[in-house]
Coordinates of N, CA and C in Angstrom, one line a residue:
X42 N -2.4 -3.1 -27.7 CA -3.2 -2.7 -26.6 C -3.6 -4.0 -25.8
X43 N -3.5 -5.1 -26.3 CA -4.0 -6.3 -25.7 C -3.4 -6.6 -24.3
X44 N -2.0 -6.4 -24.3 CA -1.3 -6.6 -23.0 C -1.7 -5.6 -22.0
X45 N -1.9 -4.4 -22.4 CA -2.3 -3.3 -21.5 C -3.6 -3.6 -20.8
X46 N -4.6 -4.0 -21.6 CA -5.9 -4.3 -21.0 C -5.9 -5.6 -20.2
X47 N -5.1 -6.5 -20.6 CA -4.9 -7.7 -19.8 C -4.3 -7.4 -18.4
X48 N -3.3 -6.5 -18.4 CA -2.7 -6.1 -17.1 C -3.7 -5.3 -16.3
X49 N -4.5 -4.4 -16.9 CA -5.5 -3.7 -16.2 C -6.5 -4.6 -15.5
X50 N -6.9 -5.7 -16.3 CA -7.9 -6.6 -15.7 C -7.3 -7.4 -14.5
X51 N -6.1 -7.8 -14.6 CA -5.4 -8.5 -13.5 C -5.3 -7.6 -12.3
X52 N -5.0 -6.4 -12.5 CA -4.8 -5.4 -11.4 C -6.2 -5.2 -10.8
X53 N -7.2 -4.9 -11.5 CA -8.6 -4.7 -11.0 C -9.1 -5.9 -10.3
X54 N -8.8 -7.1 -10.7 CA -9.3 -8.3 -10.1 C -8.5 -8.7 -8.9
X55 N -7.4 -8.0 -8.6 CA -6.6 -8.3 -7.4 C -5.6 -9.5 -7.6
X56 N -5.2 -9.8 -8.8 CA -4.3 -10.9 -9.1 C -2.8 -10.5 -9.0
X57 N -2.6 -9.2 -8.9 CA -1.2 -8.7 -8.9 C -0.9 -8.1 -7.5
X58 N 0.3 -8.6 -6.9 CA 0.8 -8.0 -5.7 C 1.9 -7.0 -6.0
X59 N 1.9 -5.9 -5.3 CA 2.9 -4.9 -5.6 C 3.7 -4.7 -4.3
X60 N 5.0 -4.8 -4.5 CA 6.0 -4.7 -3.4 C 6.7 -3.3 -3.4
X61 N 6.8 -2.7 -2.2 CA 7.5 -1.4 -2.1 C 8.3 -1.4 -0.8
X62 N 9.3 -0.5 -0.8 CA 10.0 -0.2 0.4 C 9.6 1.3 0.7
X63 N 9.2 1.5 2.0 CA 8.7 2.8 2.4 C 9.4 3.3 3.6
X64 N 9.8 4.6 3.6 CA 10.3 5.3 4.7 C 9.2 6.1 5.4
X65 N 8.8 5.7 6.6 CA 7.7 6.4 7.3 C 8.2 7.3 8.4
X66 N 7.5 8.4 8.5 CA 7.7 9.3 9.7 C 7.1 8.6 10.9
X67 N 7.8 8.5 11.9 CA 7.3 7.9 13.2 C 7.8 6.5 13.4
X68 N 7.4 5.9 14.5 CA 7.9 4.6 14.9 C 6.8 3.5 14.7
X69 N 6.9 2.7 13.7 CA 5.9 1.7 13.4 C 6.3 0.5 14.3
X70 N 5.3 0.0 15.1 CA 5.6 -1.2 15.9 C 6.0 -2.4 15.1
X71 N 6.9 -3.2 15.6 CA 7.4 -4.4 14.9 C 6.3 -5.5 14.9
X72 N 5.4 -5.4 15.8 CA 4.3 -6.4 15.8 C 3.2 -6.2 14.8
X73 N 3.2 -5.0 14.2 CA 2.2 -4.7 13.2 C 2.6 -5.4 11.9
X74 N 1.7 -6.2 11.3 CA 2.1 -7.0 10.1 C 1.0 -6.8 9.0
X75 N -0.1 -6.2 9.3 CA -1.2 -6.1 8.3 C -2.0 -4.8 8.6
X76 N -2.4 -4.2 7.5 CA -3.3 -3.0 7.5 C -4.5 -3.4 6.6
X77 N -5.7 -3.3 7.1 CA -6.9 -3.6 6.3 C -7.8 -2.4 6.3
X78 N -8.5 -2.2 5.2 CA -9.4 -1.0 5.2 C -10.2 -1.1 3.9
X79 N -10.9 0.0 3.6 CA -11.7 0.1 2.4 C -11.2 1.4 1.7
X80 N -11.0 1.3 0.4 CA -10.6 2.5 -0.3 C -11.5 2.8 -1.5
X81 N -11.6 4.1 -1.8 CA -12.3 4.5 -3.0 C -11.4 5.5 -3.7
X82 N -11.5 5.5 -5.0 CA -10.7 6.4 -5.8 C -11.5 6.7 -7.1
X83 N -11.1 7.9 -7.6 CA -11.7 8.3 -8.9 C -10.5 8.5 -9.9
X84 N -10.9 8.8 -11.1 CA -9.9 9.1 -12.1 C -9.0 10.3 -11.8
X85 N -9.7 11.3 -11.1 CA -9.0 12.5 -10.7 C -9.2 12.7 -9.2
X86 N -8.2 13.0 -8.5 CA -8.3 13.2 -7.1 C -7.6 12.1 -6.3
X87 N -7.5 12.3 -5.0 CA -6.8 11.4 -4.1 C -7.6 10.2 -3.8
X88 N -6.9 9.1 -3.5 CA -7.5 7.9 -2.9 C -7.9 8.2 -1.5
X89 N -9.1 7.6 -1.1 CA -9.6 7.9 0.2 C -10.0 6.6 0.9
X90 N -9.8 6.5 2.2 CA -10.2 5.4 3.0 C -11.4 5.8 3.8
X91 N -12.2 4.8 4.1 CA -13.5 5.0 4.9 C -14.3 3.8 4.9
X92 N -15.5 3.9 5.4 CA -16.4 2.8 5.6 C -16.9 2.2 4.3
X93 N -16.9 3.0 3.2 CA -17.3 2.5 1.9 C -16.1 2.3 1.0
X94 N -16.3 1.5 0.0 CA -15.2 1.3 -1.0 C -14.8 -0.1 -1.1
X95 N -13.8 -0.4 -1.9 CA -13.3 -1.7 -2.1 C -12.4 -2.2 -1.0
X96 N -12.6 -3.4 -0.4 CA -11.8 -3.9 0.7 C -10.4 -4.1 0.2
X97 N -9.4 -3.7 1.0 CA -8.0 -3.9 0.6 C -7.2 -4.4 1.8
X98 N -6.0 -4.9 1.5 CA -5.1 -5.4 2.5 C -3.7 -5.1 2.1
X99 N -2.9 -4.6 3.1 CA -1.5 -4.4 2.9 C -0.7 -5.1 3.9
X100 N 0.2 -6.0 3.5 CA 1.0 -6.7 4.5 C 2.3 -5.8 4.6
X101 N 2.8 -5.8 5.9 CA 4.0 -5.0 6.1 C 5.0 -5.7 7.0
X102 N 6.3 -5.4 6.9 CA 7.3 -5.9 7.8 C 8.3 -4.8 8.0
X103 N 8.5 -4.5 9.3 CA 9.4 -3.4 9.7 C 10.8 -3.9 9.5
X104 N 11.6 -3.2 8.7 CA 13.0 -3.5 8.4 C 14.0 -2.8 9.3
X105 N 13.7 -1.6 9.7 CA 14.6 -0.8 10.6 C 13.9 0.4 11.2
X106 N 14.5 0.8 12.3 CA 14.0 2.1 12.9 C 15.2 3.0 13.0
X107 N 15.0 4.3 13.0 CA 16.0 5.3 13.2 C 15.5 6.5 13.9
X108 N 16.3 7.2 14.6 CA 15.9 8.4 15.3 C 17.0 9.4 15.3
X109 N 16.6 10.6 15.3 CA 17.6 11.7 15.4 C 17.0 12.9 16.1
X110 N 17.5 13.2 17.2 CA 17.0 14.2 18.1 C 15.5 13.8 18.5
X111 N 14.5 14.6 18.1 CA 13.1 14.3 18.4 C 12.4 13.7 17.3
X112 N 13.1 13.3 16.2 CA 12.4 12.7 15.0 C 12.7 11.2 15.0
X113 N 11.7 10.4 14.6 CA 11.8 9.0 14.4 C 11.3 8.6 13.0
X114 N 11.9 7.5 12.5 CA 11.5 7.0 11.2 C 11.5 5.5 11.2
X115 N 10.7 4.9 10.4 CA 10.7 3.4 10.2 C 10.8 3.1 8.7
X116 N 11.6 2.1 8.5 CA 11.8 1.6 7.1 C 11.0 0.3 7.0
X117 N 10.0 0.2 6.2 CA 9.2 -0.9 6.1 C 9.1 -1.5 4.7
X118 N 8.9 -2.8 4.6 CA 8.6 -3.4 3.3 C 7.1 -3.7 3.3
X119 N 6.4 -3.3 2.2 CA 5.0 -3.5 2.1 C 4.6 -4.3 0.9
X120 N 3.6 -5.0 1.0 CA 3.0 -5.7 -0.2 C 1.5 -5.4 -0.3
X121 N 1.1 -4.7 -1.3 CA -0.3 -4.3 -1.5 C -0.9 -5.5 -2.3
X122 N -1.9 -6.1 -1.7 CA -2.7 -7.2 -2.3 C -3.9 -6.7 -3.0

């Protein structure tokens, strides 16, 4: 269990960056590179953003855009810090 709790400590302290590839509905502007906000979460239920909570930052880079008829999509790489 030692490794598990060490990893949880690193995650809670913000020492771990997580990278993801995300397909978003809509057209994300190429100039957008950062999303900042505050989030709160509980053991059960959805994560919420708002004026209270832990400050967080997500870096992003638009990789591609696509459209079909009236629909648009953006492929982005994100790093949650």
